[in-house]
Short mmCIF file of C-alpha atoms in Angstrom, two decimals:
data_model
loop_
_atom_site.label_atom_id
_atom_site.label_comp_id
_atom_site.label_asym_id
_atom_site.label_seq_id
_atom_site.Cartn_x
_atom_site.Cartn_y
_atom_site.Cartn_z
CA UNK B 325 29.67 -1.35 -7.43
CA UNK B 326 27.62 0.34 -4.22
CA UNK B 327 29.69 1.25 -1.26
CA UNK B 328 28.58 0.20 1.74
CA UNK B 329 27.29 3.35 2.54
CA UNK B 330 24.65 3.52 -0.59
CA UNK B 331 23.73 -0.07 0.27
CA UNK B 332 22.81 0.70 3.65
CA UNK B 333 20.75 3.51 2.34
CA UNK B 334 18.89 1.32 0.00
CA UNK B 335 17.96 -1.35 2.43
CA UNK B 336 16.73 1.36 4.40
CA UNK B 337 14.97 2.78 1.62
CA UNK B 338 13.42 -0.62 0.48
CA UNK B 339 12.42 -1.21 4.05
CA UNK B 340 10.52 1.82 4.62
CA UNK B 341 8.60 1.47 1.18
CA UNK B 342 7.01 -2.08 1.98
CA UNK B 343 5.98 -0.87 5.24
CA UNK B 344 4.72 2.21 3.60
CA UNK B 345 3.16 0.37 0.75
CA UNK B 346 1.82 -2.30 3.92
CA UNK B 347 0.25 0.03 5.43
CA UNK B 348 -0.98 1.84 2.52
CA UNK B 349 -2.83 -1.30 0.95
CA UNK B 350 -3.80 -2.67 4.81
CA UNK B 351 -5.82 0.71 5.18
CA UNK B 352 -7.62 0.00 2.23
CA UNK B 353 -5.49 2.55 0.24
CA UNK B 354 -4.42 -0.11 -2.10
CA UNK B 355 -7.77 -1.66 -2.84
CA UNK B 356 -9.80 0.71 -5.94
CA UNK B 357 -8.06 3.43 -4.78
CA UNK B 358 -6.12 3.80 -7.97
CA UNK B 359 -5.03 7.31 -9.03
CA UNK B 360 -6.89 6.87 -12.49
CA UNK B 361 -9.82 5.76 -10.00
CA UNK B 362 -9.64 8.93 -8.31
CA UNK B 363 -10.08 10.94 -11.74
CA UNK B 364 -6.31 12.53 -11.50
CA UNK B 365 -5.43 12.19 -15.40
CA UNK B 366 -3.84 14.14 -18.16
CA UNK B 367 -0.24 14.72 -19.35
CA UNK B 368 3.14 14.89 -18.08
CA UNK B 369 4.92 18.55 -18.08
CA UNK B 370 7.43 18.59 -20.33
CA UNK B 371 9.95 20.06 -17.77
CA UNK B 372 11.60 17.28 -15.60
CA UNK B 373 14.61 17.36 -13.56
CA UNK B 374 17.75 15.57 -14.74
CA UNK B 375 18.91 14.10 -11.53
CA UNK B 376 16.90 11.20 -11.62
CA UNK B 377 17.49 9.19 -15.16
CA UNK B 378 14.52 7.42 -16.79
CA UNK B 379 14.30 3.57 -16.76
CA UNK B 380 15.51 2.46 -20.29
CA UNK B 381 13.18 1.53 -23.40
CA UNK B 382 11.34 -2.02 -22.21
CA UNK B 383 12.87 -5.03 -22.94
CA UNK B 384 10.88 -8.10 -24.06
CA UNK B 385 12.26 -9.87 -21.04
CA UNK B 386 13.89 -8.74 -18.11
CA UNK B 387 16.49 -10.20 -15.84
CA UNK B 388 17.03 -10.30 -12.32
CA UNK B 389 19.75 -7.70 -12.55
CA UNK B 390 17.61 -5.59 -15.11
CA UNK B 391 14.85 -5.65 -12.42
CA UNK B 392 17.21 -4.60 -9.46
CA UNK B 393 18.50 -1.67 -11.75
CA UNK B 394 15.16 -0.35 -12.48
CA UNK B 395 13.85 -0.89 -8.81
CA UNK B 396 16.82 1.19 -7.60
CA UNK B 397 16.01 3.70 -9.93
CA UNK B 398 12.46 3.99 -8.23
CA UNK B 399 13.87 4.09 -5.08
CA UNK B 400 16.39 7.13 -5.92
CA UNK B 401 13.16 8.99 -7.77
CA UNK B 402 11.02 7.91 -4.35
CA UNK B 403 13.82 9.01 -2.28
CA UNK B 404 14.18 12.50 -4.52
CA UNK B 405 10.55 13.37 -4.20
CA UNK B 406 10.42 12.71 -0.74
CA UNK B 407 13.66 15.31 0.14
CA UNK B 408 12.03 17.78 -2.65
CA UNK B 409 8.60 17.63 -2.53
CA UNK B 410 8.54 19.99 -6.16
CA UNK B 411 7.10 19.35 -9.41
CA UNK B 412 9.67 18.20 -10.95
CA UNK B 413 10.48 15.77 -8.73
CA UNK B 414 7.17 14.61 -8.64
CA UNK B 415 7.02 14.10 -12.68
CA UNK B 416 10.26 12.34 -12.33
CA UNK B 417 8.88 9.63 -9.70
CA UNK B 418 5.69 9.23 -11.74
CA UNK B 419 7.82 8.62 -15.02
CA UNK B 420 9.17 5.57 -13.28
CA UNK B 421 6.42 4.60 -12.28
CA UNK B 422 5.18 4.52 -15.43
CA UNK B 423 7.70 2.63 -16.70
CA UNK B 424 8.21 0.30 -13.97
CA UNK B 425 4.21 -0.79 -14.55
CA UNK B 426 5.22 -1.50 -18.05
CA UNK B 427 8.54 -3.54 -17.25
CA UNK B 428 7.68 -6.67 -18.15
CA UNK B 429 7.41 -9.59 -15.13
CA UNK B 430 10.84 -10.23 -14.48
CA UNK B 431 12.45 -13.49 -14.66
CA UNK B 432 11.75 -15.92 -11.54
CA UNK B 433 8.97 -13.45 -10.30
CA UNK B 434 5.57 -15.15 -8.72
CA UNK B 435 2.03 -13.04 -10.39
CA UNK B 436 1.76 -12.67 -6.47
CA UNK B 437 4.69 -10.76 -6.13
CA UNK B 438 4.59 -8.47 -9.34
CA UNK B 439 1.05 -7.62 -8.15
CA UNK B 440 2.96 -6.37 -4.59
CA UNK B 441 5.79 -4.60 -6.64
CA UNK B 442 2.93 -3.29 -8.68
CA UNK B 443 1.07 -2.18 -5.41
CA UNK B 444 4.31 -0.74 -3.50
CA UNK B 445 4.45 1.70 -6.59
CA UNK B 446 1.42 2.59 -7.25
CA UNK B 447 1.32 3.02 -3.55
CA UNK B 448 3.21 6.20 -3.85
CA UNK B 449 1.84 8.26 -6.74
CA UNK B 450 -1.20 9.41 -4.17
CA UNK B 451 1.30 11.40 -2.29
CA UNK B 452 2.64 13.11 -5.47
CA UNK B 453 -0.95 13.89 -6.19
CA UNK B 454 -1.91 15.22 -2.97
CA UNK B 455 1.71 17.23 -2.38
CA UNK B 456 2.20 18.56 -6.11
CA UNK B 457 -1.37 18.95 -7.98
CA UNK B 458 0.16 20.47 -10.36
CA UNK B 459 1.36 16.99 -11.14
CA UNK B 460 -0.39 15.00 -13.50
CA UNK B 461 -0.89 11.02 -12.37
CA UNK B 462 -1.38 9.23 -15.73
CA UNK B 463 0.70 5.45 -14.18
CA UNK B 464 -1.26 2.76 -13.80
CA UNK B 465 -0.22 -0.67 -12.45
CA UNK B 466 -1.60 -3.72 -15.93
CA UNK B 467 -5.07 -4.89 -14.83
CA UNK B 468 -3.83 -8.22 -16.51
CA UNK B 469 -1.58 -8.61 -13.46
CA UNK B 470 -5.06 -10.09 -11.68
CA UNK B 471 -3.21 -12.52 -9.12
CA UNK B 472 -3.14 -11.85 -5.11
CA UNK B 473 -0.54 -10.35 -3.77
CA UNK B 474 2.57 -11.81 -2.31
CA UNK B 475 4.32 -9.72 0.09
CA UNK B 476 6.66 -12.39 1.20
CA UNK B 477 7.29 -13.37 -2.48
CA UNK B 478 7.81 -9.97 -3.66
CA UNK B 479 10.31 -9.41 -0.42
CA UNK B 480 12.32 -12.92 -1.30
CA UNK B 481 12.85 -11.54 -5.34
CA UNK B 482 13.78 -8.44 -3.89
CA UNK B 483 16.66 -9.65 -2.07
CA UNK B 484 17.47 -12.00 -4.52
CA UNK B 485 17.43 -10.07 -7.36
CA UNK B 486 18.66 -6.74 -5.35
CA UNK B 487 20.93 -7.87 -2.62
CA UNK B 488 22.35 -5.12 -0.21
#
């Protein structure tokens, strides 16, 4: 159960990443502008910090509930990075990322709005890049996810799937 305190600091959270990742993709930051694009590859550092759990092993399908527990856990490693700005921070946000590309579509979600989800993360490895070099950015949203993106869609699943 979230207190009412945690779930004000998620919707806050989630608010401020769609602008971010808004304004990200509406300055053409979301277009080819993909980290693997930008040639920043290699391995993750086997040091990580603790605080931030991974997302578990992939299901073949996941729920709305899975979803919302997996989001959340991008938000806390978002929300980490962006207090610590430190390596291991930064491997612990693109770990998620990595694993929330590879969560399979969740249950009920439009192509349009796992391509915004998709963009909204991807939207925030460039900072780790640019903040922590030192950082390698290896997460890539599935080109097979080739459908527009839904920004209204994606924000309707969220609340439905993650209500505050």
């Amino acid at each position: 159960m979230a207190t009412p305190l945690r779930r004000q600091v998620v919707v806050v959270a989630l608010v401020v990443a769609v602008i971010g990742a808004a304004l990200f993709v509406g300055f053409g930051g979301g277009s080819s502008d993909r980290p693997e694009a930008a040639g920043v590859t290699a391995s993750p550092s086997p040091s990580s910090s603790p605080s931030v759990p991974a997302v578990p092993a992939v299901p073949a399908e996941v729920t709305p509930d899975q979803f919302c527990s997996a989001f959340l856990t991008f938000v806390d490693a978002n929300s980490e990075f962006t207090s610590r700005l430190d390596a291991a921070s930064g491997e612990d946000l693109v770990d998620v990322a990595r694993s929330m590309f590879t969560l399979p579509t969740p249950i009920g979600m439009s192509p349009g709005a796992r391509v915004s989800l998709d963009q909204l993360v991807a939207g925030t490895l460039p900072q780790v890049a640019d903040t922590v070099p030192e950082v390698t950015i290896d997460a890539a949203p599935d080109p097979a996810y080739d459908a527009e993106p839904d920004q209204a869609a994606f924000d309707a699943y969220l609340q439905a799937s993650c209500p505050a």
